[in-house]
mmCIF file of C-alpha atoms and ligand atoms in Angstrom:
data_model
loop_
_atom_site.group_PDB
_atom_site.id
_atom_site.type_symbol
_atom_site.label_atom_id
_atom_site.label_comp_id
_atom_site.label_asym_id
_atom_site.label_seq_id
_atom_site.Cartn_x
_atom_site.Cartn_y
_atom_site.Cartn_z
ATOM 1 C CA MET A 1 -16.794 -17.299 32.669
ATOM 2 C CA ASN A 2 -13.385 -18.608 31.584
ATOM 3 C CA ILE A 3 -13.935 -20.906 28.623
ATOM 4 C CA ASN A 4 -11.021 -23.158 29.666
ATOM 5 C CA THR A 5 -12.677 -23.824 33.031
ATOM 6 C CA VAL A 6 -15.813 -24.889 31.208
ATOM 7 C CA ILE A 7 -13.920 -27.106 28.802
ATOM 8 C CA ASP A 8 -11.872 -28.787 31.554
ATOM 9 C CA ALA A 9 -15.144 -29.757 33.262
ATOM 10 C CA VAL A 10 -16.435 -31.154 29.955
ATOM 11 C CA VAL A 11 -13.236 -33.110 29.181
ATOM 12 C CA GLU A 12 -13.363 -34.652 32.645
ATOM 13 C CA ARG A 13 -16.780 -36.097 31.727
ATOM 14 C CA ASP A 14 -15.499 -37.877 28.615
ATOM 15 C CA PRO A 15 -18.403 -36.006 26.965
ATOM 16 C CA THR A 16 -21.419 -37.305 25.091
ATOM 17 C CA ILE A 17 -22.932 -34.045 23.896
ATOM 18 C CA VAL A 18 -26.481 -33.142 22.832
ATOM 19 C CA SER A 19 -27.350 -29.635 21.639
ATOM 20 C CA VAL A 20 -30.644 -27.763 21.998
ATOM 21 C CA VAL A 21 -30.648 -25.032 19.367
ATOM 22 C CA GLY A 22 -32.744 -21.947 18.603
ATOM 23 C CA ALA A 23 -32.919 -19.113 16.094
ATOM 24 C CA GLY A 24 -29.820 -17.385 17.481
ATOM 25 C CA ILE A 25 -27.533 -19.914 15.761
ATOM 26 C CA SER A 26 -28.836 -18.831 12.350
ATOM 27 C CA LYS A 27 -28.660 -15.075 13.015
ATOM 28 C CA ALA A 28 -25.132 -14.887 11.577
ATOM 29 C CA SER A 29 -26.461 -16.679 8.477
ATOM 30 C CA GLY A 30 -28.807 -13.764 7.905
ATOM 31 C CA MET A 31 -31.938 -15.358 9.357
ATOM 32 C CA PRO A 32 -33.814 -12.964 11.691
ATOM 33 C CA THR A 33 -34.631 -14.326 15.140
ATOM 34 C CA PHE A 34 -38.176 -14.428 16.470
ATOM 35 C CA ARG A 35 -38.014 -12.219 19.489
ATOM 36 C CA GLY A 36 -34.896 -10.115 19.092
ATOM 37 C CA GLU A 37 -34.763 -6.427 18.078
ATOM 38 C CA ASP A 38 -35.233 -7.362 14.398
ATOM 39 C CA GLY A 39 -37.333 -10.399 15.321
ATOM 40 C CA LEU A 40 -39.769 -11.950 12.896
ATOM 41 C CA TRP A 41 -42.514 -11.583 15.427
ATOM 42 C CA ASN A 42 -42.009 -7.855 15.903
ATOM 43 C CA ASN A 43 -44.488 -6.814 13.216
ATOM 44 C CA TYR A 44 -47.012 -9.435 14.218
ATOM 45 C CA ARG A 45 -47.947 -11.352 17.340
ATOM 46 C CA ALA A 46 -47.217 -15.057 17.077
ATOM 47 C CA GLU A 47 -50.956 -15.787 17.241
ATOM 48 C CA GLU A 48 -51.442 -13.879 13.968
ATOM 49 C CA LEU A 49 -49.137 -16.213 12.124
ATOM 50 C CA ALA A 50 -47.855 -19.522 13.529
ATOM 51 C CA THR A 51 -51.198 -21.060 14.616
ATOM 52 C CA PRO A 52 -53.823 -23.264 12.929
ATOM 53 C CA SER A 53 -56.521 -20.640 13.527
ATOM 54 C CA ALA A 54 -54.407 -17.945 11.836
ATOM 55 C CA PHE A 55 -54.012 -20.253 8.837
ATOM 56 C CA SER A 56 -57.712 -21.074 8.575
ATOM 57 C CA LYS A 57 -58.584 -17.386 8.971
ATOM 58 C CA ASP A 58 -56.042 -16.001 6.481
ATOM 59 C CA PRO A 59 -53.902 -18.649 4.748
ATOM 60 C CA LYS A 60 -52.597 -16.048 2.296
ATOM 61 C CA LEU A 61 -51.096 -13.943 5.120
ATOM 62 C CA VAL A 62 -49.478 -16.979 6.728
ATOM 63 C CA TRP A 63 -48.050 -18.154 3.394
ATOM 64 C CA GLU A 64 -46.772 -14.628 2.709
ATOM 65 C CA TRP A 65 -44.873 -14.730 6.021
ATOM 66 C CA TYR A 66 -43.321 -18.094 5.135
ATOM 67 C CA ARG A 67 -42.467 -16.926 1.598
ATOM 68 C CA ALA A 68 -40.783 -13.849 3.084
ATOM 69 C CA ARG A 69 -38.698 -16.115 5.325
ATOM 70 C CA MET A 70 -37.899 -18.473 2.453
ATOM 71 C CA ARG A 71 -36.657 -15.578 0.311
ATOM 72 C CA ILE A 72 -34.096 -14.799 3.036
ATOM 73 C CA LEU A 73 -33.314 -18.472 3.627
ATOM 74 C CA LEU A 74 -32.498 -19.163 -0.014
ATOM 75 C CA GLU A 75 -29.616 -16.674 0.325
ATOM 76 C CA ALA A 76 -28.481 -18.109 3.674
ATOM 77 C CA GLU A 77 -25.511 -20.362 4.291
ATOM 78 C CA PRO A 78 -24.562 -22.269 7.444
ATOM 79 C CA ASN A 79 -22.137 -20.310 9.639
ATOM 80 C CA PRO A 80 -19.177 -21.457 11.807
ATOM 81 C CA ALA A 81 -21.553 -22.361 14.649
ATOM 82 C CA HIS A 82 -23.417 -24.864 12.461
ATOM 83 C CA TYR A 83 -20.138 -26.330 11.232
ATOM 84 C CA SER A 84 -18.830 -26.670 14.809
ATOM 85 C CA LEU A 85 -21.756 -28.962 15.657
ATOM 86 C CA THR A 86 -21.048 -30.975 12.511
ATOM 87 C CA LYS A 87 -17.397 -31.309 13.623
ATOM 88 C CA LEU A 88 -18.420 -32.537 17.096
ATOM 89 C CA GLU A 89 -20.624 -35.155 15.418
ATOM 90 C CA GLU A 90 -17.816 -36.247 13.068
ATOM 91 C CA GLU A 91 -15.551 -36.677 16.110
ATOM 92 C CA ASN A 92 -18.240 -38.875 17.724
ATOM 93 C CA ILE A 93 -18.636 -36.444 20.630
ATOM 94 C CA SER A 94 -22.072 -35.080 19.624
ATOM 95 C CA ILE A 95 -24.910 -37.621 19.555
ATOM 96 C CA GLY A 96 -27.499 -35.200 18.232
ATOM 97 C CA ILE A 97 -28.873 -31.724 17.590
ATOM 98 C CA ILE A 98 -32.389 -30.914 18.802
ATOM 99 C CA THR A 99 -33.225 -27.854 16.745
ATOM 100 C CA GLN A 100 -36.234 -25.550 17.007
ATOM 101 C CA ASN A 101 -35.125 -24.025 13.732
ATOM 102 C CA VAL A 102 -36.974 -24.983 10.587
ATOM 103 C CA ASP A 103 -34.342 -23.571 8.212
ATOM 104 C CA GLY A 104 -32.509 -26.805 7.392
ATOM 105 C CA LEU A 105 -29.066 -25.198 7.844
ATOM 106 C CA HIS A 106 -27.744 -27.984 10.125
ATOM 107 C CA GLU A 107 -28.287 -30.539 7.342
ATOM 108 C CA ILE A 108 -26.630 -28.286 4.778
ATOM 109 C CA ALA A 109 -23.677 -27.949 7.194
ATOM 110 C CA GLY A 110 -23.306 -31.741 7.058
ATOM 111 C CA SER A 111 -24.840 -32.756 10.389
ATOM 112 C CA LYS A 112 -26.687 -36.059 10.231
ATOM 113 C CA LYS A 113 -28.175 -36.605 13.707
ATOM 114 C CA ILE A 114 -30.788 -33.834 13.725
ATOM 115 C CA VAL A 115 -34.213 -33.714 15.396
ATOM 116 C CA GLU A 116 -36.208 -30.922 13.714
ATOM 117 C CA ILE A 117 -38.539 -30.635 16.676
ATOM 118 C CA HIS A 118 -40.611 -27.766 15.204
ATOM 119 C CA GLY A 119 -40.629 -29.078 11.639
ATOM 120 C CA ARG A 120 -39.041 -27.822 8.433
ATOM 121 C CA ILE A 121 -39.875 -24.813 6.258
ATOM 122 C CA ARG A 122 -38.560 -26.358 3.017
ATOM 123 C CA TYR A 123 -41.467 -28.809 2.942
ATOM 124 C CA ALA A 124 -45.221 -28.370 2.817
ATOM 125 C CA ARG A 125 -47.931 -30.882 3.657
ATOM 126 C CA CYS A 126 -51.522 -31.229 2.507
ATOM 127 C CA VAL A 127 -54.122 -30.109 5.049
ATOM 128 C CA ASN A 128 -56.104 -33.225 4.218
ATOM 129 C CA CYS A 129 -54.323 -36.094 2.474
ATOM 130 C CA ASP A 130 -50.984 -37.587 3.524
ATOM 131 C CA ASN A 131 -48.946 -35.818 0.867
ATOM 132 C CA ILE A 132 -45.753 -33.981 1.850
ATOM 133 C CA GLU A 133 -43.790 -32.193 -0.866
ATOM 134 C CA ARG A 134 -40.761 -29.931 -1.233
ATOM 135 C CA TRP A 135 -41.929 -26.326 -1.209
ATOM 136 C CA ASP A 136 -38.736 -24.311 -1.687
ATOM 137 C CA SER A 137 -36.772 -23.451 -4.810
ATOM 138 C CA SER A 138 -36.850 -27.006 -6.196
ATOM 139 C CA THR A 139 -40.558 -26.555 -6.897
ATOM 140 C CA LYS A 140 -40.381 -22.941 -8.057
ATOM 141 C CA ALA A 141 -44.037 -22.785 -9.008
ATOM 142 C CA GLN A 142 -45.163 -23.693 -5.488
ATOM 143 C CA LYS A 143 -42.696 -21.304 -3.884
ATOM 144 C CA ASP A 144 -44.060 -18.314 -5.747
ATOM 145 C CA ILE A 145 -47.810 -18.698 -5.606
ATOM 146 C CA ALA A 146 -49.957 -17.134 -2.920
ATOM 147 C CA LEU A 147 -51.898 -20.288 -2.063
ATOM 148 C CA PRO A 148 -50.125 -23.535 -2.999
ATOM 149 C CA TYR A 149 -52.391 -26.538 -3.523
ATOM 150 C CA CYS A 150 -51.559 -30.188 -3.004
ATOM 151 C CA HIS A 151 -50.124 -31.821 -6.134
ATOM 152 C CA LYS A 152 -51.555 -35.201 -5.074
ATOM 153 C CA CYS A 153 -55.223 -34.658 -4.229
ATOM 154 C CA GLU A 154 -55.310 -31.341 -6.162
ATOM 155 C CA ILE A 155 -58.207 -30.194 -3.994
ATOM 156 C CA ASN A 156 -56.734 -29.070 -0.709
ATOM 157 C CA LEU A 157 -54.312 -26.384 0.368
ATOM 158 C CA LEU A 158 -50.759 -27.101 1.363
ATOM 159 C CA ARG A 159 -49.507 -25.763 4.714
ATOM 160 C CA PRO A 160 -45.914 -25.378 5.942
ATOM 161 C CA ASP A 161 -44.579 -28.651 7.373
ATOM 162 C CA VAL A 162 -43.935 -27.056 10.766
ATOM 163 C CA VAL A 163 -45.379 -27.246 14.302
ATOM 164 C CA TRP A 164 -47.525 -24.219 15.108
ATOM 165 C CA PHE A 165 -48.421 -22.907 18.551
ATOM 166 C CA GLY A 166 -51.160 -25.023 20.072
ATOM 167 C CA GLU A 167 -50.163 -28.026 17.948
ATOM 168 C CA PRO A 168 -48.562 -31.060 19.556
ATOM 169 C CA LEU A 169 -44.986 -31.942 18.658
ATOM 170 C CA ASP A 170 -44.482 -35.091 16.618
ATOM 171 C CA PRO A 171 -44.445 -37.799 19.339
ATOM 172 C CA GLN A 172 -41.520 -39.622 17.730
ATOM 173 C CA SER A 173 -39.430 -36.433 17.537
ATOM 174 C CA TRP A 174 -40.201 -35.595 21.157
ATOM 175 C CA GLN A 175 -39.262 -39.119 22.227
ATOM 176 C CA GLN A 176 -35.977 -38.833 20.289
ATOM 177 C CA ALA A 177 -35.274 -35.476 21.973
ATOM 178 C CA THR A 178 -35.866 -36.814 25.485
ATOM 179 C CA GLU A 179 -33.848 -39.976 24.793
ATOM 180 C CA LEU A 180 -30.899 -37.939 23.488
ATOM 181 C CA THR A 181 -31.123 -35.767 26.603
ATOM 182 C CA MET A 182 -30.972 -38.857 28.864
ATOM 183 C CA GLN A 183 -28.179 -40.509 26.838
ATOM 184 C CA SER A 184 -25.909 -37.432 26.989
ATOM 185 C CA ASN A 185 -23.822 -36.067 29.867
ATOM 186 C CA VAL A 186 -23.285 -32.581 28.415
ATOM 187 C CA MET A 187 -25.988 -30.321 26.903
ATOM 188 C CA LEU A 188 -25.184 -27.230 24.858
ATOM 189 C CA VAL A 189 -28.092 -24.727 24.803
ATOM 190 C CA ILE A 190 -27.414 -22.502 21.829
ATOM 191 C CA GLY A 191 -29.159 -19.327 20.684
ATOM 192 C CA THR A 192 -32.571 -19.868 22.211
ATOM 193 C CA SER A 193 -34.671 -17.529 24.350
ATOM 194 C CA GLY A 194 -35.979 -20.561 26.217
ATOM 195 C CA VAL A 195 -39.611 -19.384 26.171
ATOM 196 C CA VAL A 196 -41.223 -22.078 24.027
ATOM 197 C CA VAL A 197 -42.327 -25.293 25.732
ATOM 198 C CA PRO A 198 -41.894 -28.188 25.758
ATOM 199 C CA VAL A 199 -38.403 -27.746 24.224
ATOM 200 C CA SER A 200 -37.359 -25.266 26.932
ATOM 201 C CA THR A 201 -37.877 -28.007 29.556
ATOM 202 C CA LEU A 202 -35.081 -30.174 28.102
ATOM 203 C CA PRO A 203 -32.268 -28.389 30.026
ATOM 204 C CA ILE A 204 -34.210 -29.144 33.231
ATOM 205 C CA TYR A 205 -34.284 -32.846 32.309
ATOM 206 C CA ALA A 206 -30.574 -32.626 31.519
ATOM 207 C CA LYS A 207 -29.837 -31.201 34.973
ATOM 208 C CA GLN A 208 -31.946 -33.946 36.593
ATOM 209 C CA ASN A 209 -29.815 -36.372 34.574
ATOM 210 C CA ASN A 210 -26.708 -34.839 36.157
ATOM 211 C CA SER A 211 -25.500 -33.431 32.821
ATOM 212 C CA ILE A 212 -23.337 -30.357 32.530
ATOM 213 C CA VAL A 213 -25.502 -27.689 30.839
ATOM 214 C CA ILE A 214 -23.736 -24.870 28.984
ATOM 215 C CA GLU A 215 -25.580 -21.894 27.486
ATOM 216 C CA PHE A 216 -24.273 -20.093 24.395
ATOM 217 C CA ASN A 217 -26.158 -16.799 24.090
ATOM 218 C CA ILE A 218 -25.590 -13.059 23.813
ATOM 219 C CA GLU A 219 -27.700 -12.468 26.930
ATOM 220 C CA GLN A 220 -29.130 -14.234 29.978
ATOM 221 C CA THR A 221 -32.389 -16.147 29.406
ATOM 222 C CA PRO A 222 -34.982 -17.965 31.552
ATOM 223 C CA ILE A 223 -32.840 -21.076 30.974
ATOM 224 C CA SER A 224 -29.665 -19.481 32.397
ATOM 225 C CA GLY A 225 -30.718 -20.472 35.902
ATOM 226 C CA TYR A 226 -30.537 -24.171 34.941
ATOM 227 C CA CYS A 227 -27.132 -23.850 33.296
ATOM 228 C CA ASP A 228 -23.823 -24.694 34.931
ATOM 229 C CA TYR A 229 -22.079 -22.208 32.664
ATOM 230 C CA SER A 230 -23.129 -19.351 30.364
ATOM 231 C CA LEU A 231 -20.690 -18.455 27.574
ATOM 232 C CA LEU A 232 -21.898 -14.961 26.666
ATOM 233 C CA GLY A 233 -21.185 -13.800 23.133
ATOM 234 C CA PRO A 234 -22.182 -14.503 19.543
ATOM 235 C CA CYS A 235 -22.321 -18.310 19.195
ATOM 236 C CA GLU A 236 -20.777 -18.076 15.732
ATOM 237 C CA GLU A 237 -17.630 -17.049 17.695
ATOM 238 C CA THR A 238 -17.974 -18.799 21.066
ATOM 239 C CA LEU A 239 -19.022 -22.210 19.744
ATOM 240 C CA PRO A 240 -16.131 -22.613 17.253
ATOM 241 C CA GLU A 241 -13.701 -21.485 20.000
ATOM 242 C CA PHE A 242 -15.251 -23.983 22.458
ATOM 243 C CA THR A 243 -15.125 -26.779 19.868
ATOM 244 C CA GLU A 244 -11.523 -26.096 18.813
ATOM 245 C CA ILE A 245 -10.154 -26.036 22.377
ATOM 246 C CA LEU A 246 -12.248 -29.076 23.395
ATOM 247 C CA LEU A 247 -11.034 -31.170 20.466
ATOM 248 C CA GLU A 248 -7.434 -30.084 21.147
ATOM 249 C CA LYS A 249 -7.692 -31.090 24.822
ATOM 250 C CA MET A 250 -9.310 -34.421 23.963
ATOM 251 C CA LYS A 251 -6.540 -35.478 21.605
HETATM 252 C C1 LIG B 1 -47.502 -27.605 22.564
HETATM 253 C C2 LIG B 1 -43.115 -22.709 14.193
HETATM 254 C C3 LIG B 1 -49.163 -29.014 23.471
HETATM 255 C C4 LIG B 1 -42.277 -22.968 13.051
HETATM 256 C C5 LIG B 1 -42.699 -22.412 16.531
HETATM 257 C C6 LIG B 1 -48.621 -20.165 28.087
HETATM 258 C C7 LIG B 1 -47.522 -20.373 28.901
HETATM 259 C C8 LIG B 1 -46.576 -21.344 28.591
HETATM 260 C C9 LIG B 1 -46.703 -22.131 27.438
HETATM 261 C C10 LIG B 1 -47.773 -21.904 26.617
HETATM 262 C C11 LIG B 1 -48.736 -20.934 26.936
HETATM 263 N N1 LIG B 1 -49.657 -20.954 25.964
HETATM 264 C C12 LIG B 1 -49.327 -21.901 25.057
HETATM 265 C C13 LIG B 1 -48.180 -22.492 25.443
HETATM 266 C C14 LIG B 1 -47.453 -23.599 24.728
HETATM 267 C C15 LIG B 1 -46.684 -23.040 23.546
HETATM 268 C C16 LIG B 1 -45.618 -22.089 24.032
HETATM 269 O O1 LIG B 1 -44.576 -22.508 24.483
HETATM 270 N N2 LIG B 1 -45.887 -20.772 23.918
HETATM 271 C C17 LIG B 1 -44.903 -19.800 24.379
HETATM 272 C C18 LIG B 1 -44.675 -18.732 23.335
HETATM 273 C C19 LIG B 1 -45.417 -19.194 25.687
HETATM 274 N N3 LIG B 1 -46.056 -24.173 22.900
HETATM 275 C C20 LIG B 1 -46.719 -24.854 21.949
HETATM 276 O O2 LIG B 1 -47.798 -24.537 21.529
HETATM 277 C C21 LIG B 1 -46.028 -26.104 21.443
HETATM 278 N N4 LIG B 1 -46.973 -27.177 21.426
HETATM 279 O O3 LIG B 1 -47.203 -27.196 23.657
HETATM 280 O O4 LIG B 1 -48.434 -28.563 22.346
HETATM 281 C C22 LIG B 1 -50.248 -29.869 22.945
HETATM 282 C C23 LIG B 1 -50.287 -31.204 23.339
HETATM 283 C C24 LIG B 1 -51.326 -31.992 22.891
HETATM 284 C C25 LIG B 1 -52.300 -31.455 22.026
HETATM 285 C C26 LIG B 1 -52.236 -30.124 21.627
HETATM 286 C C27 LIG B 1 -51.212 -29.322 22.089
HETATM 287 C C28 LIG B 1 -45.578 -25.893 20.006
HETATM 288 C C29 LIG B 1 -44.454 -24.905 19.995
HETATM 289 C C30 LIG B 1 -43.911 -24.746 18.574
HETATM 290 C C31 LIG B 1 -44.294 -23.402 18.062
HETATM 291 N N5 LIG B 1 -43.710 -23.175 16.761
HETATM 292 N N6 LIG B 1 -42.317 -22.177 15.305
HETATM 293 C C32 LIG B 1 -41.810 -21.667 12.497
HETATM 294 O O5 LIG B 1 -42.606 -21.011 11.802
HETATM 295 O O6 LIG B 1 -40.651 -21.333 12.782
HETATM 296 S S1 LIG B 1 -41.872 -21.734 17.820
HETATM 297 C C33 LIG B 1 -40.743 -20.595 17.319
HETATM 298 O O7 LIG B 1 -40.096 -20.159 18.518
HETATM 299 C C34 LIG B 1 -39.623 -21.151 16.470
HETATM 300 O O8 LIG B 1 -39.683 -22.543 16.256
HETATM 301 C C35 LIG B 1 -38.398 -20.825 17.317
HETATM 302 O O9 LIG B 1 -37.368 -21.646 17.078
HETATM 303 C C36 LIG B 1 -38.983 -20.983 18.657
HETATM 304 C C37 LIG B 1 -38.216 -20.603 19.846
HETATM 305 O O10 LIG B 1 -37.635 -19.377 19.631
HETATM 306 P P1 LIG B 1 -36.022 -19.289 19.643
HETATM 307 O O11 LIG B 1 -35.503 -20.279 18.681
HETATM 308 O O12 LIG B 1 -35.550 -19.383 21.048
HETATM 309 O O13 LIG B 1 -35.812 -17.867 19.017
HETATM 310 P P2 LIG B 1 -35.933 -16.453 19.751
HETATM 311 O O14 LIG B 1 -35.930 -15.395 18.703
HETATM 312 O O15 LIG B 1 -37.048 -16.495 20.747
HETATM 313 O O16 LIG B 1 -34.576 -16.334 20.596
HETATM 314 C C38 LIG B 1 -33.347 -16.215 19.916
HETATM 315 C C39 LIG B 1 -32.266 -16.283 20.982
HETATM 316 O O17 LIG B 1 -30.989 -16.215 20.326
HETATM 317 C C40 LIG B 1 -32.308 -15.127 21.963
HETATM 318 O O18 LIG B 1 -32.110 -15.627 23.275
HETATM 319 C C41 LIG B 1 -31.109 -14.247 21.552
HETATM 320 O O19 LIG B 1 -30.519 -13.610 22.667
HETATM 321 C C42 LIG B 1 -30.182 -15.286 21.011
HETATM 322 N N7 LIG B 1 -29.212 -14.814 20.012
HETATM 323 C C43 LIG B 1 -29.398 -13.887 19.032
HETATM 324 N N8 LIG B 1 -28.252 -13.785 18.300
HETATM 325 C C44 LIG B 1 -27.373 -14.679 18.839
HETATM 326 C C45 LIG B 1 -27.983 -15.332 19.919
HETATM 327 N N9 LIG B 1 -27.349 -16.271 20.660
HETATM 328 C C46 LIG B 1 -26.082 -16.569 20.328
HETATM 329 N N10 LIG B 1 -25.427 -16.004 19.280
HETATM 330 C C47 LIG B 1 -26.044 -15.065 18.522
HETATM 331 N N11 LIG B 1 -25.373 -14.500 17.493
#
């Protein structure tokens, strides 16, 4: 697909862009994806880790998996793909990022309008009281112990502040995500395998809303069929190129 053809169609729309983002955007930042060749899930099945039953059965194993991810994340920086979305927001073309990623790299890249639809790994919440606390390097003690306990009630375990399989999404976040989808006329689907619902249904809503849907991935996915265009290649290259040409043409 010729990127200029795609961009001409977008410019014609006087675009209001929303992005639906997955682990592929953070690959170039050193974060392994979930289902790729070096995916996080390869050594385990998702049910062994990112579910409430896994946590109640073996909280130490689940926390070890999150600590392993945090050790990588603390070395990670946003990459040009993250910064491209920040640029689109600064130019008032992007109205929001709906991210399945829990790594917090969009915020570090300077984006403000972010819906962390699957939660955030840098925070932990008490399994019982309403306490939510930072869990990453700023509270070193918590980050390095096998079973972190709530600093408030001091009785119960902390758990990662994320959405596990079988858990409902935060209703407010889901409402924000669907509203952004309806308010936009262009959706960028970036670095996601499109297998996790309900997020993977958003491009369908976008199509029903007559939006232009553009996929940025290194391969075809189950979502490709709903996309008007697929820009194949590493998004840390294709998204900055798309953004630069789009902004040039919209001057
Ligand atoms: C819910 C936790 C209802 C945080 C995650 C059977 C059939 C269908 C659905 C289900 C089913 N059984 C259960 C379900 C529902 C389930 C689901 O969808 N399961 C799937 C696996 C079948 N969904 C849920 O449970 C959701 N909740 O439905 O609740 C409910 C209602 C009321 C009451 C109770 C319940 C909750 C889903 C959230 C799960 N939590 N993570 C964490 O620890 O991270 S999901 C996990 O997968 C991550 O959040 C991740 O972001 C997400 C999606 O993965 P991707 O981001 O797409 O990553 P992936 O590795 O898969 O793909 C990477 C892509 O990047 C690839 O396409 C690759 O080609 C591409 N790529 C790689 N490099 C690059 C690149 N692209 C561009 N450039 C590159 N350089």
